[in-house]
Amino acid sequence: MSGTAERPDETRGARDLHPRKFDLLNLTLVDVNGGLRPYLNVFLLVHREWSATTVGLVTTIAGLIGVGLQAPLGAVIDAARDKRMAIVAALLAASIGAAVIAIWPQFWPVLVAFTVLTAAGSSFTPTVAGLTLGIFPKARLSRRMGRNSAWYRGGNVCIAVLIALVGYGFPDRSVFFLVPALSLAAAAAVLSIPRDIVGQELAEEVKPKAKGGAALKVLLGNRPLLVFAASIFLFQLANGPMASLVAQKISLAHENWSAAITSTTIIAAQVVMLPMAIMVGRFADGWGRKPIILFAFAMLPVRALLYTVSDDAIWLFAVQSLEGVSTGLYSAIKPLMIADFMEDKSRYNLASGAIATIQGVAIALSNVLAGSIVDLSGFTAAFLVSSAIGTAAALLLTRMAEPSSARS
């Protein structure tokens, strides 16, 4: 339909929604898994003197419970008339969870609070993607999704810098109070988006199509989506603990700089993720989805092996920056691929929630797996196991068909 003119109401609607409203929203969303989780691990391990196994156990249990809610939450968000309020509710839940960790850093409160944080944080990007699908036409969708990811990554860099400054200049638990402050700004941004602009009359190419069948049948009958989900599970099982492992390894040798070190490991990756997200927005339609995500997955086992070459902090920081290539490409292309796989766009958040559940289970399991391996055999063994699992993820992904929308 590239040769047809946009309907006047579509053009007007997309123009009336100033893109900077989406930019500000993505800028202020906290990345719980990639940004806050590594600091939480260091906070508990270094400042509260928890064992690596106990830290991994808490994050695993919290992660499993939290992400188990993602698919049901996705179905609720699909049915919600105002998706902006779904984002506001998640921001409120994340703020409460972070405050509890700061005020009461004991086993059970941390477990419950981080469960809430994981569930809320995992819902941010798919809900924003669902909001985007309801506004922007297909011809503009890849660039808008890429721009969402780019601003999200840029925000993560700024937040990591804030974590470093607050962690160094204030009591260690003060870092967690950044979440309510940032959530307030994000809520203001999303509520500035007019409710009446989000509607099925916009973006005809992504308008929901009524289809019968139970929600579970819709997901289980989608073979490309199932292959994609299985490869994501292995990818996250390998990738989930690596930023935390690097931060822990360096922080144990430089305890007074733990917050700054953790932030540096995050920044090193996030700075690289930003141009990767922009690249996806510009080239995903022309290159296709599969070559991009295959390259992203192939970088993971290489990076894991490079961690074992040297214990030098500068070397580890440099290798950590390569996470920006794999994770940056993956996180930017994922919402586009889910949209391609789901012919019925009214099920988009359900599919995103299911993928988030699988991803979160893998991340949760990865932490207890990595923590146990570190306690038993050391950091090098943990990185080698991650490399092997990452290789399996890339091989499985080769079995996935290229999404049809990317070829059209």
GROMACS .gro file of C-alpha atoms in nm:
model
  408
    1MET     CA    1   0.000   0.000   0.000
    2SER     CA    2   0.305   0.221  -0.033
    3GLY     CA    3   0.160   0.389  -0.339
    4THR     CA    4  -0.161   0.501  -0.174
    5ALA     CA    5  -0.209   0.829   0.006
    6GLU     CA    6  -0.272   0.835   0.379
    7ARG     CA    7  -0.626   0.910   0.487
    8PRO     CA    8  -0.661   1.269   0.617
    9ASP     CA    9  -0.765   1.156   0.963
   10GLU     CA   10  -0.459   0.924   0.985
   11THR     CA   11  -0.219   1.199   0.881
   12ARG     CA   12  -0.377   1.448   1.115
   13GLY     CA   13  -0.376   1.203   1.408
   14ALA     CA   14  -0.010   1.110   1.370
   15ARG     CA   15   0.084   1.476   1.334
   16ASP     CA   16  -0.121   1.592   1.633
   17LEU     CA   17   0.066   1.351   1.860
   18HIS     CA   18   0.401   1.526   1.892
   19PRO     CA   19   0.672   1.259   1.890
   20ARG     CA   20   0.851   1.424   2.182
   21LYS     CA   21   0.576   1.304   2.413
   22PHE     CA   22   0.676   0.948   2.333
   23ASP     CA   23   1.043   1.045   2.357
   24LEU     CA   24   1.003   1.184   2.709
   25LEU     CA   25   0.803   0.879   2.818
   26ASN     CA   26   1.072   0.638   2.698
   27LEU     CA   27   1.348   0.856   2.842
   28THR     CA   28   1.212   0.834   3.196
   29LEU     CA   29   1.118   0.463   3.212
   30VAL     CA   30   1.346   0.265   3.444
   31ASP     CA   31   1.497  -0.055   3.301
   32VAL     CA   32   1.445  -0.290   3.597
   33ASN     CA   33   1.634  -0.588   3.456
   34GLY     CA   34   1.917  -0.410   3.278
   35GLY     CA   35   1.957  -0.109   3.505
   36LEU     CA   36   1.823  -0.163   3.857
   37ARG     CA   37   1.879  -0.538   3.894
   38PRO     CA   38   2.264  -0.519   3.869
   39TYR     CA   39   2.271  -0.248   4.136
   40LEU     CA   40   2.033  -0.450   4.357
   41ASN     CA   41   2.265  -0.751   4.327
   42VAL     CA   42   2.569  -0.544   4.424
   43PHE     CA   43   2.374  -0.369   4.701
   44LEU     CA   44   2.279  -0.703   4.859
   45LEU     CA   45   2.612  -0.877   4.796
   46VAL     CA   46   2.853  -0.599   4.892
   47HIS     CA   47   2.664  -0.370   5.130
   48ARG     CA   48   2.434  -0.623   5.298
   49GLU     CA   49   2.685  -0.911   5.278
   50TRP     CA   50   2.444  -1.163   5.130
   51SER     CA   51   2.596  -1.468   4.958
   52ALA     CA   52   2.585  -1.487   4.577
   53THR     CA   53   2.353  -1.788   4.604
   54THR     CA   54   2.108  -1.601   4.831
   55VAL     CA   55   2.107  -1.299   4.601
   56GLY     CA   56   2.041  -1.525   4.306
   57LEU     CA   57   1.765  -1.706   4.496
   58VAL     CA   58   1.581  -1.383   4.578
   59THR     CA   59   1.601  -1.246   4.226
   60THR     CA   60   1.502  -1.585   4.084
   61ILE     CA   61   1.192  -1.631   4.301
   62ALA     CA   62   1.086  -1.269   4.253
   63GLY     CA   63   1.147  -1.293   3.882
   64LEU     CA   64   0.951  -1.615   3.837
   65ILE     CA   65   0.648  -1.484   4.025
   66GLY     CA   66   0.663  -1.141   3.864
   67VAL     CA   67   0.695  -1.256   3.506
   68GLY     CA   68   0.429  -1.522   3.557
   69LEU     CA   69   0.186  -1.233   3.566
   70GLN     CA   70   0.296  -1.092   3.230
   71ALA     CA   71   0.066  -1.288   2.997
   72PRO     CA   72  -0.248  -1.223   3.209
   73LEU     CA   73  -0.147  -0.858   3.239
   74GLY     CA   74  -0.098  -0.845   2.861
   75ALA     CA   75  -0.451  -0.972   2.807
   76VAL     CA   76  -0.583  -0.708   3.049
   77ILE     CA   77  -0.388  -0.434   2.868
   78ASP     CA   78  -0.525  -0.552   2.530
   79ALA     CA   79  -0.876  -0.512   2.668
   80ALA     CA   80  -0.806  -0.178   2.838
   81ARG     CA   81  -0.972   0.122   2.680
   82ASP     CA   82  -0.703   0.359   2.806
   83LYS     CA   83  -0.355   0.202   2.784
   84ARG     CA   84  -0.204   0.519   2.929
   85MET     CA   85  -0.351   0.431   3.268
   86ALA     CA   86  -0.199   0.083   3.248
   87ILE     CA   87   0.143   0.249   3.225
   88VAL     CA   88   0.062   0.482   3.515
   89ALA     CA   89  -0.046   0.187   3.732
   90ALA     CA   90   0.280   0.003   3.654
   91LEU     CA   91   0.481   0.314   3.743
   92LEU     CA   92   0.304   0.340   4.078
   93ALA     CA   93   0.370  -0.028   4.155
   94ALA     CA   94   0.739   0.006   4.064
   95SER     CA   95   0.772   0.312   4.287
   96ILE     CA   96   0.627   0.130   4.587
   97GLY     CA   97   0.848  -0.173   4.529
   98ALA     CA   98   1.166   0.033   4.508
   99ALA     CA   99   1.077   0.229   4.822
  100VAL     CA  100   1.021  -0.093   5.019
  101ILE     CA  101   1.367  -0.222   4.921
  102ALA     CA  102   1.524   0.104   5.036
  103ILE     CA  103   1.338   0.120   5.367
  104TRP     CA  104   1.335  -0.248   5.459
  105PRO     CA  105   1.626  -0.440   5.297
  106GLN     CA  106   1.551  -0.778   5.453
  107PHE     CA  107   1.493  -1.111   5.277
  108TRP     CA  108   1.112  -1.126   5.266
  109PRO     CA  109   1.044  -0.755   5.203
  110VAL     CA  110   1.304  -0.753   4.925
  111LEU     CA  111   1.153  -1.068   4.776
  112VAL     CA  112   0.801  -0.923   4.766
  113ALA     CA  113   0.915  -0.579   4.652
  114PHE     CA  114   1.134  -0.708   4.373
  115THR     CA  115   0.849  -0.930   4.255
  116VAL     CA  116   0.636  -0.619   4.214
  117LEU     CA  117   0.925  -0.435   4.047
  118THR     CA  118   0.983  -0.715   3.798
  119ALA     CA  119   0.618  -0.741   3.701
  120ALA     CA  120   0.579  -0.366   3.663
  121GLY     CA  121   0.910  -0.307   3.487
  122SER     CA  122   0.854  -0.589   3.238
  123SER     CA  123   0.525  -0.433   3.128
  124PHE     CA  124   0.666  -0.090   3.037
  125THR     CA  125   0.806  -0.144   2.688
  126PRO     CA  126   0.535  -0.379   2.551
  127THR     CA  127   0.262  -0.144   2.671
  128VAL     CA  128   0.437   0.152   2.507
  129ALA     CA  129   0.473  -0.059   2.192
  130GLY     CA  130   0.101  -0.140   2.201
  131LEU     CA  131   0.026   0.229   2.239
  132THR     CA  132   0.249   0.298   1.939
  133LEU     CA  133   0.070   0.036   1.728
  134GLY     CA  134  -0.259   0.214   1.787
  135ILE     CA  135  -0.133   0.548   1.662
  136PHE     CA  136   0.133   0.519   1.392
  137PRO     CA  137   0.070   0.376   1.041
  138LYS     CA  138   0.271   0.077   0.921
  139ALA     CA  139   0.494   0.289   0.699
  140ARG     CA  140   0.616   0.478   1.005
  141LEU     CA  141   0.609   0.195   1.255
  142SER     CA  142   0.969   0.067   1.226
  143ARG     CA  143   1.117   0.414   1.268
  144ARG     CA  144   0.890   0.495   1.561
  145MET     CA  145   0.968   0.165   1.735
  146GLY     CA  146   1.339   0.224   1.678
  147ARG     CA  147   1.307   0.576   1.813
  148ASN     CA  148   1.122   0.443   2.119
  149SER     CA  149   1.410   0.205   2.187
  150ALA     CA  150   1.674   0.473   2.125
  151TRP     CA  151   1.520   0.714   2.374
  152TYR     CA  152   1.471   0.431   2.622
  153ARG     CA  153   1.839   0.342   2.596
  154GLY     CA  154   1.941   0.707   2.624
  155GLY     CA  155   1.732   0.732   2.937
  156ASN     CA  156   1.902   0.425   3.080
  157VAL     CA  157   2.240   0.594   3.035
  158CYS     CA  158   2.119   0.905   3.218
  159ILE     CA  159   1.964   0.693   3.494
  160ALA     CA  160   2.286   0.492   3.532
  161VAL     CA  161   2.479   0.818   3.574
  162LEU     CA  162   2.228   0.928   3.840
  163ILE     CA  163   2.270   0.594   4.017
  164ALA     CA  164   2.646   0.644   4.023
  165LEU     CA  165   2.620   1.000   4.159
  166VAL     CA  166   2.354   0.918   4.419
  167GLY     CA  167   2.524   0.594   4.520
  168TYR     CA  168   2.856   0.769   4.574
  169GLY     CA  169   2.731   1.088   4.742
  170PHE     CA  170   2.444   0.951   4.952
  171PRO     CA  171   2.365   0.639   5.158
  172ASP     CA  172   2.362   0.327   4.940
  173ARG     CA  173   1.987   0.271   4.966
  174SER     CA  174   1.914   0.620   4.831
  175VAL     CA  175   1.948   0.487   4.477
  176PHE     CA  176   1.612   0.314   4.501
  177PHE     CA  177   1.431   0.644   4.563
  178LEU     CA  178   1.521   0.748   4.208
  179VAL     CA  179   1.246   0.515   4.086
  180PRO     CA  180   0.952   0.715   4.232
  181ALA     CA  181   1.105   1.042   4.109
  182LEU     CA  182   1.149   0.915   3.755
  183SER     CA  183   0.809   0.747   3.758
  184LEU     CA  184   0.645   1.080   3.832
  185ALA     CA  185   0.803   1.230   3.519
  186ALA     CA  186   0.706   0.927   3.309
  187ALA     CA  187   0.345   0.946   3.432
  188ALA     CA  188   0.327   1.313   3.336
  189ALA     CA  189   0.461   1.229   2.989
  190VAL     CA  190   0.215   0.950   2.916
  191LEU     CA  191  -0.082   1.146   3.047
  192SER     CA  192   0.009   1.432   2.813
  193ILE     CA  193  -0.078   1.202   2.521
  194PRO     CA  194  -0.444   1.275   2.429
  195ARG     CA  195  -0.662   0.976   2.502
  196ASP     CA  196  -0.878   1.023   2.193
  197ILE     CA  197  -0.583   0.995   1.955
  198VAL     CA  198  -0.534   0.627   2.040
  199GLY     CA  199  -0.790   0.447   1.832
  200GLN     CA  200  -0.848   0.173   1.580
  201GLU     CA  201  -0.928   0.424   1.307
  202LEU     CA  202  -0.558   0.519   1.291
  203ALA     CA  203  -0.293   0.316   1.111
  204GLU     CA  204  -0.513   0.090   0.897
  205GLU     CA  205  -0.230  -0.159   0.844
  206VAL     CA  206  -0.215  -0.236   1.217
  207LYS     CA  207  -0.587  -0.215   1.287
  208PRO     CA  208  -0.702  -0.508   1.504
  209LYS     CA  209  -0.874  -0.785   1.308
  210ALA     CA  210  -1.143  -0.987   1.477
  211LYS     CA  211  -1.056  -1.356   1.494
  212GLY     CA  212  -1.210  -1.639   1.687
  213GLY     CA  213  -1.040  -1.888   1.913
  214ALA     CA  214  -0.912  -1.885   2.265
  215ALA     CA  215  -0.611  -1.672   2.350
  216LEU     CA  216  -0.397  -1.975   2.431
  217LYS     CA  217  -0.484  -2.136   2.098
  218VAL     CA  218  -0.384  -1.819   1.915
  219LEU     CA  219  -0.037  -1.832   2.073
  220LEU     CA  220   0.025  -2.207   2.058
  221GLY     CA  221  -0.083  -2.224   1.695
  222ASN     CA  222   0.178  -1.967   1.590
  223ARG     CA  223   0.488  -2.178   1.512
  224PRO     CA  224   0.726  -1.888   1.423
  225LEU     CA  225   0.633  -1.719   1.751
  226LEU     CA  226   0.703  -2.042   1.943
  227VAL     CA  227   1.048  -2.083   1.786
  228PHE     CA  228   1.121  -1.718   1.859
  229ALA     CA  229   1.010  -1.763   2.222
  230ALA     CA  230   1.229  -2.072   2.272
  231SER     CA  231   1.536  -1.897   2.132
  232ILE     CA  232   1.467  -1.597   2.356
  233PHE     CA  233   1.455  -1.826   2.659
  234LEU     CA  234   1.804  -1.958   2.585
  235PHE     CA  235   1.936  -1.612   2.497
  236GLN     CA  236   1.819  -1.461   2.824
  237LEU     CA  237   1.931  -1.763   3.027
  238ALA     CA  238   2.281  -1.690   2.898
  239ASN     CA  239   2.269  -1.310   2.892
  240GLY     CA  240   2.066  -1.239   3.206
  241PRO     CA  241   2.340  -1.263   3.470
  242MET     CA  242   2.641  -1.133   3.279
  243ALA     CA  243   2.615  -0.762   3.361
  244SER     CA  244   2.566  -0.849   3.728
  245LEU     CA  245   2.857  -1.094   3.722
  246VAL     CA  246   3.091  -0.832   3.579
  247ALA     CA  247   2.975  -0.572   3.831
  248GLN     CA  248   3.014  -0.818   4.121
  249LYS     CA  249   3.357  -0.931   4.006
  250ILE     CA  250   3.495  -0.578   3.991
  251SER     CA  251   3.306  -0.449   4.297
  252LEU     CA  252   3.450  -0.718   4.524
  253ALA     CA  253   3.792  -0.568   4.454
  254HIS     CA  254   3.676  -0.204   4.482
  255GLU     CA  255   3.396  -0.206   4.742
  256ASN     CA  256   3.383   0.171   4.799
  257TRP     CA  257   3.314   0.230   4.431
  258SER     CA  258   3.047  -0.037   4.390
  259ALA     CA  259   2.767   0.198   4.276
  260ALA     CA  260   2.992   0.378   4.028
  261ILE     CA  261   3.129   0.047   3.898
  262THR     CA  262   2.782  -0.098   3.852
  263SER     CA  263   2.667   0.216   3.671
  264THR     CA  264   2.974   0.209   3.448
  265THR     CA  265   2.902  -0.148   3.338
  266ILE     CA  266   2.546  -0.045   3.256
  267ILE     CA  267   2.651   0.273   3.075
  268ALA     CA  268   2.912   0.087   2.870
  269ALA     CA  269   2.637  -0.129   2.721
  270GLN     CA  270   2.361   0.133   2.702
  271VAL     CA  271   2.574   0.382   2.506
  272VAL     CA  272   2.618   0.119   2.235
  273MET     CA  273   2.251   0.016   2.245
  274LEU     CA  274   2.135   0.362   2.143
  275PRO     CA  275   2.282   0.363   1.787
  276MET     CA  276   2.178  -0.001   1.750
  277ALA     CA  277   1.816   0.099   1.814
  278ILE     CA  278   1.841   0.381   1.559
  279MET     CA  279   1.987   0.139   1.305
  280VAL     CA  280   1.697  -0.103   1.353
  281GLY     CA  281   1.448   0.179   1.297
  282ARG     CA  282   1.613   0.275   0.969
  283PHE     CA  283   1.704  -0.063   0.820
  284ALA     CA  284   1.471  -0.330   0.964
  285ASP     CA  285   1.227  -0.304   0.673
  286GLY     CA  286   1.495  -0.322   0.405
  287TRP     CA  287   1.725  -0.584   0.556
  288GLY     CA  288   1.458  -0.802   0.713
  289ARG     CA  289   1.419  -0.894   1.079
  290LYS     CA  290   1.595  -1.232   1.087
  291PRO     CA  291   1.947  -1.126   0.976
  292ILE     CA  292   1.952  -0.852   1.238
  293ILE     CA  293   1.843  -1.070   1.528
  294LEU     CA  294   2.071  -1.357   1.420
  295PHE     CA  295   2.369  -1.124   1.438
  296ALA     CA  296   2.254  -1.001   1.778
  297PHE     CA  297   2.231  -1.355   1.914
  298ALA     CA  298   2.566  -1.458   1.765
  299MET     CA  299   2.744  -1.179   1.954
  300LEU     CA  300   2.640  -1.321   2.292
  301PRO     CA  301   2.861  -1.635   2.311
  302VAL     CA  302   3.155  -1.436   2.175
  303ARG     CA  303   3.119  -1.178   2.451
  304ALA     CA  304   3.090  -1.447   2.719
  305LEU     CA  305   3.417  -1.603   2.605
  306LEU     CA  306   3.593  -1.266   2.599
  307TYR     CA  307   3.509  -1.214   2.968
  308THR     CA  308   3.736  -1.510   3.050
  309VAL     CA  309   4.043  -1.363   2.874
  310SER     CA  310   4.141  -1.117   3.150
  311ASP     CA  311   4.035  -0.998   3.497
  312ASP     CA  312   4.148  -0.643   3.424
  313ALA     CA  313   3.869  -0.395   3.500
  314ILE     CA  314   3.925  -0.192   3.183
  315TRP     CA  315   3.909  -0.508   2.971
  316LEU     CA  316   3.587  -0.618   3.141
  317PHE     CA  317   3.429  -0.276   3.088
  318ALA     CA  318   3.527  -0.284   2.721
  319VAL     CA  319   3.381  -0.630   2.668
  320GLN     CA  320   3.066  -0.530   2.855
  321SER     CA  321   3.011  -0.255   2.599
  322LEU     CA  322   2.955  -0.530   2.341
  323GLU     CA  323   2.632  -0.615   2.523
  324GLY     CA  324   2.500  -0.302   2.359
  325VAL     CA  325   2.528  -0.468   2.019
  326SER     CA  326   2.341  -0.789   2.101
  327THR     CA  327   2.089  -0.652   2.350
  328GLY     CA  328   2.043  -0.324   2.161
  329LEU     CA  329   1.954  -0.495   1.834
  330TYR     CA  330   1.742  -0.760   2.007
  331SER     CA  331   1.537  -0.521   2.220
  332ALA     CA  332   1.468  -0.288   1.928
  333ILE     CA  333   1.368  -0.558   1.679
  334LYS     CA  334   1.162  -0.770   1.922
  335PRO     CA  335   0.844  -0.556   1.928
  336LEU     CA  336   0.846  -0.536   1.549
  337MET     CA  337   0.880  -0.913   1.517
  338ILE     CA  338   0.596  -0.977   1.760
  339ALA     CA  339   0.378  -0.736   1.561
  340ASP     CA  340   0.470  -0.924   1.242
  341PHE     CA  341   0.396  -1.265   1.393
  342MET     CA  342   0.060  -1.158   1.537
  343GLU     CA  343  -0.182  -1.123   1.246
  344ASP     CA  344  -0.446  -1.026   1.500
  345LYS     CA  345  -0.302  -0.703   1.642
  346SER     CA  346  -0.567  -0.696   1.914
  347ARG     CA  347  -0.366  -0.981   2.072
  348TYR     CA  348  -0.037  -0.789   2.062
  349ASN     CA  349   0.000  -0.729   2.435
  350LEU     CA  350  -0.103  -1.087   2.511
  351ALA     CA  351   0.180  -1.212   2.287
  352SER     CA  352   0.420  -0.957   2.434
  353GLY     CA  353   0.321  -1.067   2.783
  354ALA     CA  354   0.381  -1.431   2.695
  355ILE     CA  355   0.725  -1.347   2.553
  356ALA     CA  356   0.799  -1.134   2.861
  357THR     CA  357   0.705  -1.429   3.083
  358ILE     CA  358   0.942  -1.662   2.898
  359GLN     CA  359   1.214  -1.399   2.901
  360GLY     CA  360   1.165  -1.324   3.269
  361VAL     CA  361   1.168  -1.692   3.368
  362ALA     CA  362   1.499  -1.729   3.185
  363ILE     CA  363   1.648  -1.420   3.352
  364ALA     CA  364   1.528  -1.535   3.694
  365LEU     CA  365   1.671  -1.885   3.648
  366SER     CA  366   1.992  -1.740   3.508
  367ASN     CA  367   2.064  -1.554   3.830
  368VAL     CA  368   2.040  -1.855   4.059
  369LEU     CA  369   2.226  -2.068   3.804
  370ALA     CA  370   2.507  -1.815   3.770
  371GLY     CA  371   2.524  -1.749   4.144
  372SER     CA  372   2.553  -2.118   4.219
  373ILE     CA  373   2.824  -2.169   3.956
  374VAL     CA  374   3.021  -1.871   4.093
  375ASP     CA  375   3.003  -2.009   4.448
  376LEU     CA  376   3.109  -2.357   4.333
  377SER     CA  377   3.357  -2.294   4.050
  378GLY     CA  378   3.415  -1.920   4.008
  379PHE     CA  379   3.333  -1.650   3.756
  380THR     CA  380   3.515  -1.808   3.460
  381ALA     CA  381   3.301  -2.121   3.476
  382ALA     CA  382   2.983  -1.910   3.483
  383PHE     CA  383   3.091  -1.722   3.169
  384LEU     CA  384   3.175  -2.046   2.987
  385VAL     CA  385   2.832  -2.191   3.065
  386SER     CA  386   2.670  -1.871   2.938
  387SER     CA  387   2.868  -1.897   2.614
  388ALA     CA  388   2.748  -2.253   2.552
  389ILE     CA  389   2.383  -2.163   2.616
  390GLY     CA  390   2.412  -1.853   2.395
  391THR     CA  391   2.544  -2.066   2.109
  392ALA     CA  392   2.242  -2.295   2.140
  393ALA     CA  393   2.011  -1.991   2.125
  394ALA     CA  394   2.164  -1.871   1.797
  395LEU     CA  395   2.143  -2.217   1.641
  396LEU     CA  396   1.777  -2.252   1.735
  397LEU     CA  397   1.698  -1.911   1.589
  398THR     CA  398   1.814  -2.027   1.247
  399ARG     CA  399   1.504  -2.252   1.245
  400MET     CA  400   1.272  -1.951   1.263
  401ALA     CA  401   1.105  -1.827   0.945
  402GLU     CA  402   1.149  -1.464   0.847
  403PRO     CA  403   0.835  -1.273   0.952
  404SER     CA  404   0.616  -1.232   0.643
  405SER     CA  405   0.555  -0.862   0.708
  406ALA     CA  406   0.927  -0.796   0.685
  407ARG     CA  407   0.940  -0.947   0.337
  408SER     CA  408   0.642  -0.758   0.201
   0.00000   0.00000   0.00000
